[in-house]
Short mmCIF file of C-alpha atoms and ligand atoms in Angstrom, two decimals:
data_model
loop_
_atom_site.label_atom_id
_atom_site.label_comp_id
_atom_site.label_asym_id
_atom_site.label_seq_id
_atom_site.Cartn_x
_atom_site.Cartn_y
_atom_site.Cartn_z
CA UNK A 130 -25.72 5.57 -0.44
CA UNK A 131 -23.53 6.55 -3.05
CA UNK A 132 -20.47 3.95 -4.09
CA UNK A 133 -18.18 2.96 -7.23
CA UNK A 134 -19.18 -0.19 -8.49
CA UNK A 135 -17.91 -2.21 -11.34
CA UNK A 136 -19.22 -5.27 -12.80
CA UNK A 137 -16.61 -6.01 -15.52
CA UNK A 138 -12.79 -5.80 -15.97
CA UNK A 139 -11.44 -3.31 -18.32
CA UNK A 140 -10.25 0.31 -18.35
CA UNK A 141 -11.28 2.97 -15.56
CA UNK A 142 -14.53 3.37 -18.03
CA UNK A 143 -16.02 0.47 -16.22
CA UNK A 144 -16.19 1.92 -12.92
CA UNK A 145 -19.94 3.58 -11.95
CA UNK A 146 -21.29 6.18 -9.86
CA UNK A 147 -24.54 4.25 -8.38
CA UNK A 148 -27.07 3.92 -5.66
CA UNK A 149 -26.40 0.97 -3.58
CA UNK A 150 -28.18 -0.44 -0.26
CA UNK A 151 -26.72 1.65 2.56
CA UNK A 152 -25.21 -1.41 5.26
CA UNK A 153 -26.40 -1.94 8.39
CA UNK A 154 -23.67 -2.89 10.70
CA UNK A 155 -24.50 -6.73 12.35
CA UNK A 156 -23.67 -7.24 16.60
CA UNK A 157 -19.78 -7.12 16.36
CA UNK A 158 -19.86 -4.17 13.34
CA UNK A 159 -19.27 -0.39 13.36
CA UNK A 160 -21.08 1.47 10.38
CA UNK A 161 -18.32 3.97 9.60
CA UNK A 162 -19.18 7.09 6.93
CA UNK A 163 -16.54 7.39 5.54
CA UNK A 164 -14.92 10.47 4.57
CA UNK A 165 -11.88 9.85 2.76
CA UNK A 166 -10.31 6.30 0.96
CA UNK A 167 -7.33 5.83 -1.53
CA UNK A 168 -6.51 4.51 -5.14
CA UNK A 169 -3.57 2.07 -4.91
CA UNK A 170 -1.98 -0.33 -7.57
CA UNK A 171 -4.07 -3.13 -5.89
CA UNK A 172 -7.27 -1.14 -6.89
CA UNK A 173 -5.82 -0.72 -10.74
CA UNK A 174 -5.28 -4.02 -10.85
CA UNK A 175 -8.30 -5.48 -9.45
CA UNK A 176 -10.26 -3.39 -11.73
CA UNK A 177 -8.18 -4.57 -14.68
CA UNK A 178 -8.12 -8.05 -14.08
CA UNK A 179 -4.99 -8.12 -15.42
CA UNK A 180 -3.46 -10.44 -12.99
CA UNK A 181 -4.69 -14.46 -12.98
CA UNK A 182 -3.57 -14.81 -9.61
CA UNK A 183 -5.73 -12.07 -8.56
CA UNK A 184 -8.81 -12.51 -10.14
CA UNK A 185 -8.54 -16.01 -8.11
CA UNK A 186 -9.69 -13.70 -5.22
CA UNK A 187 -11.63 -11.13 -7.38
CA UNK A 188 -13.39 -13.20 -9.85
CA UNK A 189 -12.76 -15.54 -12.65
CA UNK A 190 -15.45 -14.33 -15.28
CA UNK A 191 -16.21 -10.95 -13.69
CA UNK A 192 -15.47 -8.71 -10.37
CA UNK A 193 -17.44 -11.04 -7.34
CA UNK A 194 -16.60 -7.36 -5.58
CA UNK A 195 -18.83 -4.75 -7.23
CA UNK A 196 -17.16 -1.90 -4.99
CA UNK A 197 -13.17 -1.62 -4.79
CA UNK A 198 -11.15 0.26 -2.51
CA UNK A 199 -9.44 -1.41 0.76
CA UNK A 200 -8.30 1.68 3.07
CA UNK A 201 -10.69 4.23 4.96
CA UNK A 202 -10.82 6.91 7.04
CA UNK A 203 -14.23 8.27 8.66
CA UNK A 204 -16.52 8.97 11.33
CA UNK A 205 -18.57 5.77 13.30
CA UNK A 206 -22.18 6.51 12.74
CA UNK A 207 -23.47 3.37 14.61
CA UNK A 208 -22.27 0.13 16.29
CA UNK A 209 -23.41 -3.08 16.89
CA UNK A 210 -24.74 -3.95 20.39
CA UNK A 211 -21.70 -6.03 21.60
CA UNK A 212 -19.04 -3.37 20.31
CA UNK A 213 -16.77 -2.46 22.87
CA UNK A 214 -13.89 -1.23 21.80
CA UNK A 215 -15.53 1.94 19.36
CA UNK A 216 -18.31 3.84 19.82
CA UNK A 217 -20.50 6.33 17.85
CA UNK A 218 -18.50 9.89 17.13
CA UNK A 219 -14.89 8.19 17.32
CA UNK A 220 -12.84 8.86 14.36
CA UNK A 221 -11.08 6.07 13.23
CA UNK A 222 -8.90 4.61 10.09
CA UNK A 223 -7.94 1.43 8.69
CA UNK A 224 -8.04 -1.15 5.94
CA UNK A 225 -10.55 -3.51 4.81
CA UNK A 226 -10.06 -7.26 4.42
CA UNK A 227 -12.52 -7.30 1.24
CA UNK A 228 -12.39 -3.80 -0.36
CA UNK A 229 -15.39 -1.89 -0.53
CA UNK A 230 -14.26 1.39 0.81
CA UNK A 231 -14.90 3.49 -2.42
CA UNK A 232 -18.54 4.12 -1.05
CA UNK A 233 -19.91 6.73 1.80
CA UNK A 234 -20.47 3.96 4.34
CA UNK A 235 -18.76 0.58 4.97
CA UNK A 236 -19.39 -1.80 8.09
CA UNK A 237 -16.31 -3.83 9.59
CA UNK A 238 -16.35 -5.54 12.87
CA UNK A 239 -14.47 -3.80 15.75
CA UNK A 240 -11.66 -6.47 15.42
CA UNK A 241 -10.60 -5.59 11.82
CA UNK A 242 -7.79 -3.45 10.96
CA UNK A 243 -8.51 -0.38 12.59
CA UNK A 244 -7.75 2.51 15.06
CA UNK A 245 -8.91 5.77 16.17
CA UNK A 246 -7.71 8.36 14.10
CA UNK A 247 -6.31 11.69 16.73
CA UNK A 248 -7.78 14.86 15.85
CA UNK A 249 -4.32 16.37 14.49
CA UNK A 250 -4.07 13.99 11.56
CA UNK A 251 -6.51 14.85 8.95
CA UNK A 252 -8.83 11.90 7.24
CA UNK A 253 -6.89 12.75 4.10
CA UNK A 254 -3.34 12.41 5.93
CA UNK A 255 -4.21 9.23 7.97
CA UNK A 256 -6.02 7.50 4.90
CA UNK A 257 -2.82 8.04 2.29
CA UNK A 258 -0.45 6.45 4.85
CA UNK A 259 -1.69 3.13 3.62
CA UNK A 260 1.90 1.96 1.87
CA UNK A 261 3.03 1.47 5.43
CA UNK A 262 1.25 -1.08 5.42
CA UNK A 263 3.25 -2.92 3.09
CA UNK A 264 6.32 -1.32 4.32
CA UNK A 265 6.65 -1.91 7.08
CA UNK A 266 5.97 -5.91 7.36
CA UNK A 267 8.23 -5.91 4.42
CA UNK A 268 10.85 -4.27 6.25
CA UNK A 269 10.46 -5.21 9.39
CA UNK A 270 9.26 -9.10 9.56
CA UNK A 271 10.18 -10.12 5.93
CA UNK A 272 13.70 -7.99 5.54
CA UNK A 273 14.54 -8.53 9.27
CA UNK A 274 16.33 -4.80 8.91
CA UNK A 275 18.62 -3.74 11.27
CA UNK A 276 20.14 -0.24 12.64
CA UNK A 277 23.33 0.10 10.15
CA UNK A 278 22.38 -1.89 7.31
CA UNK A 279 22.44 -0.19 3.97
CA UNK A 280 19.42 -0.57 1.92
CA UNK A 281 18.20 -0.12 -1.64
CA UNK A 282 14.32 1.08 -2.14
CA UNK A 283 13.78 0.32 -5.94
CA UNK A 284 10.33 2.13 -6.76
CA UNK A 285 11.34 4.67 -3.64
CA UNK A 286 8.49 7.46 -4.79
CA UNK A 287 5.29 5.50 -5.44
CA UNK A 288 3.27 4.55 -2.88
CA UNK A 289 5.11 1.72 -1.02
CA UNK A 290 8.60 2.96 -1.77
CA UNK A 291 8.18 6.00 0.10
CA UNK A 292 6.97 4.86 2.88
CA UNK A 293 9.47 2.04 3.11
CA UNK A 294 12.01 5.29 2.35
CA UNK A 295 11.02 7.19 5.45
CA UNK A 296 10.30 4.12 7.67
CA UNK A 297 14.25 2.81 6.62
CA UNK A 298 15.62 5.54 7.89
CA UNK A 299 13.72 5.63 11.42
CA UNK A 300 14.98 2.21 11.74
CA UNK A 301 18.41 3.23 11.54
CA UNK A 302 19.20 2.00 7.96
CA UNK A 303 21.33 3.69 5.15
CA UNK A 304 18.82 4.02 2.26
CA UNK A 305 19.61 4.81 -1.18
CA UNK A 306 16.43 5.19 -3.39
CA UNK A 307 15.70 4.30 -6.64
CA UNK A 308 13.29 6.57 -8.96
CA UNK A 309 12.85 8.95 -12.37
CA UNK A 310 14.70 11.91 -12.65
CA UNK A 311 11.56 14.02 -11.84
CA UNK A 312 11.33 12.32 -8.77
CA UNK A 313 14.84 12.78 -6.91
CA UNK A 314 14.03 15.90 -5.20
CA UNK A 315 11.21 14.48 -3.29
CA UNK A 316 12.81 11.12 -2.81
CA UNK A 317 15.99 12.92 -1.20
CA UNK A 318 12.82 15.07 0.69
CA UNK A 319 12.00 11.71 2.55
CA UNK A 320 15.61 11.24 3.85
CA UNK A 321 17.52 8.93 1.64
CA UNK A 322 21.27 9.26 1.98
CA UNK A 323 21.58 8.67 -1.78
CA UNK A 324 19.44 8.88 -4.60
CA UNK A 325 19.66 7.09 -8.47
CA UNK A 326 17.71 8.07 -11.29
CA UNK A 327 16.80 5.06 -13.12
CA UNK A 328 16.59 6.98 -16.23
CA UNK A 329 19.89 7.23 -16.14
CA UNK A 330 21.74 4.48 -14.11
CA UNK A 331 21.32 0.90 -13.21
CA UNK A 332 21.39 0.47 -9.55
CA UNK A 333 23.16 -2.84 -10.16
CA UNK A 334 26.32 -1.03 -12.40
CA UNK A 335 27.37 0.83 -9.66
CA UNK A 336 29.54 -1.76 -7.37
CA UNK A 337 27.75 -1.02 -4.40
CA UNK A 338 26.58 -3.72 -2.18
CA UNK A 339 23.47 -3.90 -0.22
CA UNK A 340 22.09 -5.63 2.50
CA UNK A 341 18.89 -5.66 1.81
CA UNK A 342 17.25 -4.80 -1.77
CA UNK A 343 13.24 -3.85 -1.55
CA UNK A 344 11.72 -4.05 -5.40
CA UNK A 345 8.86 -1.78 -4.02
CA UNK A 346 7.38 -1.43 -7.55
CA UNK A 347 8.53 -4.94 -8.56
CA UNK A 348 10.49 -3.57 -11.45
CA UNK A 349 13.81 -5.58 -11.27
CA UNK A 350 14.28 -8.93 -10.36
CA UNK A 351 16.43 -11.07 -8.11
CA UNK A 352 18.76 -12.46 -10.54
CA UNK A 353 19.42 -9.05 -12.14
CA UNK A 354 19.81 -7.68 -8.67
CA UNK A 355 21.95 -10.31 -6.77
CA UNK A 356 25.60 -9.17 -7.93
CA UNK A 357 24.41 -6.09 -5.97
CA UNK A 358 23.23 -7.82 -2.93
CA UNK A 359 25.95 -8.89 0.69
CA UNK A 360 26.84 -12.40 1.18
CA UNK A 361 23.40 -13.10 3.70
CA UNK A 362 21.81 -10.33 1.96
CA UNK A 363 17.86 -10.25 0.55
CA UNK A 364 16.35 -9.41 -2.22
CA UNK A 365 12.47 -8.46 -1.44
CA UNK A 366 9.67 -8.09 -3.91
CA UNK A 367 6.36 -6.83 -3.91
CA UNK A 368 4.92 -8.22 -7.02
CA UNK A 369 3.88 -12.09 -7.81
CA UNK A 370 5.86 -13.50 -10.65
CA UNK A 371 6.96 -17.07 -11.77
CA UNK A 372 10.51 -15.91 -11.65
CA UNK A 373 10.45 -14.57 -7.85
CA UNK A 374 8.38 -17.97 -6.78
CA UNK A 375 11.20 -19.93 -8.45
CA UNK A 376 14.06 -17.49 -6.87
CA UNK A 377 12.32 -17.82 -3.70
CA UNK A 378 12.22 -21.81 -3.67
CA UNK A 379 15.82 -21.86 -4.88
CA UNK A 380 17.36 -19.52 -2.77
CA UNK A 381 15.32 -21.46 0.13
CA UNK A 382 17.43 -24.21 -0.60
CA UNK A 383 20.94 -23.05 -1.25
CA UNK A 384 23.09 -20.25 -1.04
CA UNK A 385 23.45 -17.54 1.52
CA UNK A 386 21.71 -14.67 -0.41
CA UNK A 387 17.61 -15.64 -0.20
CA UNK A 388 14.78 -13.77 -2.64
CA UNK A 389 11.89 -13.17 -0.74
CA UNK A 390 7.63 -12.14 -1.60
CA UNK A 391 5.51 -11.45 1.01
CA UNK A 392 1.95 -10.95 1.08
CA UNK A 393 0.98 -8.38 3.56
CA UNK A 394 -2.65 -7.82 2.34
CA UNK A 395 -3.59 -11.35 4.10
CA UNK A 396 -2.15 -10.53 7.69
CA UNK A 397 -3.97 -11.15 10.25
CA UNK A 398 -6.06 -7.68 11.26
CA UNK A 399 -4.98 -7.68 14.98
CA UNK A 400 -1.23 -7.41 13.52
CA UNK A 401 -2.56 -4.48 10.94
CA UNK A 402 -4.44 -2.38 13.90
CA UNK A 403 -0.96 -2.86 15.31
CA UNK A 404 0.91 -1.17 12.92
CA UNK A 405 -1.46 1.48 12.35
CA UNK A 406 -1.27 2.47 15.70
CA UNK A 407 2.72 2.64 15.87
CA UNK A 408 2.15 4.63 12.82
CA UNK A 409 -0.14 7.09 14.58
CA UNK A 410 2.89 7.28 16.81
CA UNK A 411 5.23 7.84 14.39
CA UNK A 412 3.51 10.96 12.74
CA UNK A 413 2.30 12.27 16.09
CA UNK A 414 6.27 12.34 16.87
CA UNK A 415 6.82 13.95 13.51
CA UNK A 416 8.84 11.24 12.46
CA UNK A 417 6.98 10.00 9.67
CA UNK A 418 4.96 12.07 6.68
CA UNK A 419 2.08 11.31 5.09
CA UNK A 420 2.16 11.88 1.26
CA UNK A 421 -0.66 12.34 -0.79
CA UNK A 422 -0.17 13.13 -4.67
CA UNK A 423 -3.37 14.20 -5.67
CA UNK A 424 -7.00 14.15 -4.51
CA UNK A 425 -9.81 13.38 -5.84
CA UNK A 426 -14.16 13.48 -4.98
CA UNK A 427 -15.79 10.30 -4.94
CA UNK A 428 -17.21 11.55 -8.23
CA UNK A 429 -14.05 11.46 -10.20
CA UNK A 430 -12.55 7.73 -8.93
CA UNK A 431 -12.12 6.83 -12.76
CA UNK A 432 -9.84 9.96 -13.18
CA UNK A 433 -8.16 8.83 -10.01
CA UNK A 434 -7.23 5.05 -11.63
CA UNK A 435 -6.87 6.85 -14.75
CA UNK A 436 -3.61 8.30 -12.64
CA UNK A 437 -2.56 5.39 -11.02
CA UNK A 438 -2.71 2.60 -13.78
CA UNK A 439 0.02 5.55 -15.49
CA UNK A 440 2.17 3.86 -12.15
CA UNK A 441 4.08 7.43 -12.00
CA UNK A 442 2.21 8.83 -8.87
CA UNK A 443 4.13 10.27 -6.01
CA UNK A 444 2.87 8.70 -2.35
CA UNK A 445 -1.07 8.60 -2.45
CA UNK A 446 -3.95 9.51 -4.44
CA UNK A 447 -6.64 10.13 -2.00
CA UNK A 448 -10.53 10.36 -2.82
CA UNK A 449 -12.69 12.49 -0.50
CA UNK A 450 -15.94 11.05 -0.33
CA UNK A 451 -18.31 13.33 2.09
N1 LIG B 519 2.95 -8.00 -1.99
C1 LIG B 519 2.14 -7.18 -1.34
O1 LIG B 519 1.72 -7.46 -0.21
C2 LIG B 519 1.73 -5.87 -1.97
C3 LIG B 519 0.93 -4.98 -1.24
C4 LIG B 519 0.63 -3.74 -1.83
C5 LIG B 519 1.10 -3.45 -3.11
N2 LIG B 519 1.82 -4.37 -3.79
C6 LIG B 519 2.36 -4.07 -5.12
O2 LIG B 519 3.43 -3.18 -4.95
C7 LIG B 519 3.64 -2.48 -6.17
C8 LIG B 519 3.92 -1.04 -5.87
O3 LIG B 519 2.78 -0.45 -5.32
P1 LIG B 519 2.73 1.12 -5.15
O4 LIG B 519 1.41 1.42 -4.54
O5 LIG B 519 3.95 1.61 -4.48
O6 LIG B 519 2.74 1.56 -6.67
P2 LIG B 519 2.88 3.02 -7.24
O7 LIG B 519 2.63 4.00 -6.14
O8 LIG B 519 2.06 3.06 -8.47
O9 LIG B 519 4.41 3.12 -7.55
C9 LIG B 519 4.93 3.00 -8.73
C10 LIG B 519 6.31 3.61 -8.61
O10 LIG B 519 7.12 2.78 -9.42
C11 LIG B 519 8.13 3.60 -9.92
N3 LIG B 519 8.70 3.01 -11.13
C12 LIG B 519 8.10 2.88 -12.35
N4 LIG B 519 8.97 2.30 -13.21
C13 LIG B 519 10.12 2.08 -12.50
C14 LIG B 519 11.37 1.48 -12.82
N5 LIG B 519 11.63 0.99 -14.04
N6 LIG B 519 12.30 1.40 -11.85
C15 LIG B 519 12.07 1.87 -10.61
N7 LIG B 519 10.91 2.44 -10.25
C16 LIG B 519 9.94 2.53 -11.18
C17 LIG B 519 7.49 4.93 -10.19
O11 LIG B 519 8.47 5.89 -9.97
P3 LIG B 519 8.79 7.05 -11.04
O12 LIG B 519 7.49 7.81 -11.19
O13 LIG B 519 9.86 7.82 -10.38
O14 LIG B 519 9.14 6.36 -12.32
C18 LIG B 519 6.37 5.01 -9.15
O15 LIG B 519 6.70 5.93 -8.12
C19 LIG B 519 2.39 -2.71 -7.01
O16 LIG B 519 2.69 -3.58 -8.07
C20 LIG B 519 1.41 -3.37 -6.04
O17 LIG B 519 0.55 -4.26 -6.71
C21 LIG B 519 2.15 -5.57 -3.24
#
């Protein structure tokens, strides 16, 4: 089968078009083809190595992970004899716990984080919904939002922040998103009540007060952002720093506004398959949108991280593989 592998860090130059051993799925696996998968941030960074912490799970010296990407969509083509819950010809969607999606077939055992995919939501659409699930664990479990609460989305059109934009707002939330001028139209699109350019304001000038303020791109912190936050209000990031581990430990310990990281990557699967299936419900009852940016054929994956490591795109940058 055909799959993008890389064996080094570096720019999207490393990433190869090859031949690899097409998997055969083990008792508990499906083998799904897959027919669509996504570029995120993760899969920029990964291939960069840019981040210590991560190559702690990707590799020291060099990628232990020769084929990134970590959401799917496809078709099952075979299952393993005790698989119950799928069976050959469903159409299902989900994440991986170890990447390896950017390929035409994957295996993953009938527990992972998955769920059948209805026939109204294309692979493309059900695929580029994966920023809910970082949204929505942020939002729901780490931010504890409530109906009524005003919240600030800082990063509101990539990927994560639109997501977190649209699910805000089903939750009963007043959001006010943060992103570049080009992108207030489509931010407003989502449903935020109010929108700031970044370009041209600092959320944190304005004398508004939130209660809840979700760094979706990670591009503030919590000390610049805590004159902007309620007394009991929570600052929420999504990227690993020194400065958000030592906010975190601090506010742990004293005062009533708290800094908070979560890792939603390492959830348990059973919680994922979850959430993708109130998601399902969610677009089913037109409530939610799925946004993809651009898309791309297996082919052209390197163009596709050449796009995301630019960290402007607009929802999700799909890659169609079959
Ligand atoms: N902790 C976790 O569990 C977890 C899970 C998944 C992802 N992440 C991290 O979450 C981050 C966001 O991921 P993503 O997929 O949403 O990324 P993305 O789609 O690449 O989003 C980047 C967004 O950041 C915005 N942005 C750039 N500079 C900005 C600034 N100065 N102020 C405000 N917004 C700015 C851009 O908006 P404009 O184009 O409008 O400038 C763009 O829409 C990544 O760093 C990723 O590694 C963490």
């Amino acid at each position: 089968m055909k799959a993008i592998t890389y064996t080094k860090y570096g720019s999207p130059d490393v990433l190869q078009l090859k031949e690899v051993a097409k998997p055969t799925p083990k008792d508990n696996e499906l083998l799904i083809r897959i027919e669509a998968t996504t570029v995120t941030a993760v899969d920029s960074i990964f291939r960069q190595g840019s981040s210590l912490s991560g190559r702690f799970f990707t590799g020291l010296a060099r990628p232990k992970r020769p084929v990134l990407g970590s959401t799917l969509a496809g078709e099952v083509e075979a299952v393993g004899k005790d698989v119950t819950l799928f069976k050959e010809g469903d159409q299902v969607f989900g994440a991986t716990a170890d990447f390896g999606a950017h390929a035409e077939y994957i295996c993953l055992p009938e527990d992972g984080a998955l769920a059948l995919k209805p026939a109204s939501i294309s692979y493309e659409e059900a695929v580029a919904t994966n920023g809910i699930l970082t949204a929505l664990p942020f939002l729901r479990d780490t931010g504890q939002i409530q109906s009524g609460q005003k919240i600030l989305i800082n990063g509101a059109s990539g990927s994560v922040g639109s997501y977190a934009v649209q699910l805000a707002k089903q939750m009963g939330a007043e959001v006010t998103g943060v992103c570049s001028t080009e992108k207030m139209e489509f931010v407003k699109s989502l449903g935020a009540d109010k929108v700031i350019d970044y370009k041209k304001e600092d959320f944190t000038d304005s004398g508004e007060t939130y209660d809840i303020i979700f760094d979706a791109a990670g591009k503030s912190s919590y000390g610049h952002s805590k004159h902007a936050l309620k007394e009991n209000g929570v600052y929420l990031s999504t990227v690993l720093s020194a400065g958000i581990v030592l906010d975190v430990l601090r506010t742990s310990l004293m005062g009533s506004k708290k800094a908070k990281i979560a890792f939603t990557g390492l959830r348990p699967a059973s919680e994922k398959a979850k959430d993708l299936r109130f998601l399902i419900e969610l677009m089913e009852a037109g409530q939610l949108k799925s946004l993809i940016d651009r898309s791309y054929p297996l082919a052209q994956t390197a163009e596709a991280h050449r796009y995301v490591d630019t960290g402007r795109k607009k929802g999700s940058i799909v890659i169609t593989v079959a």
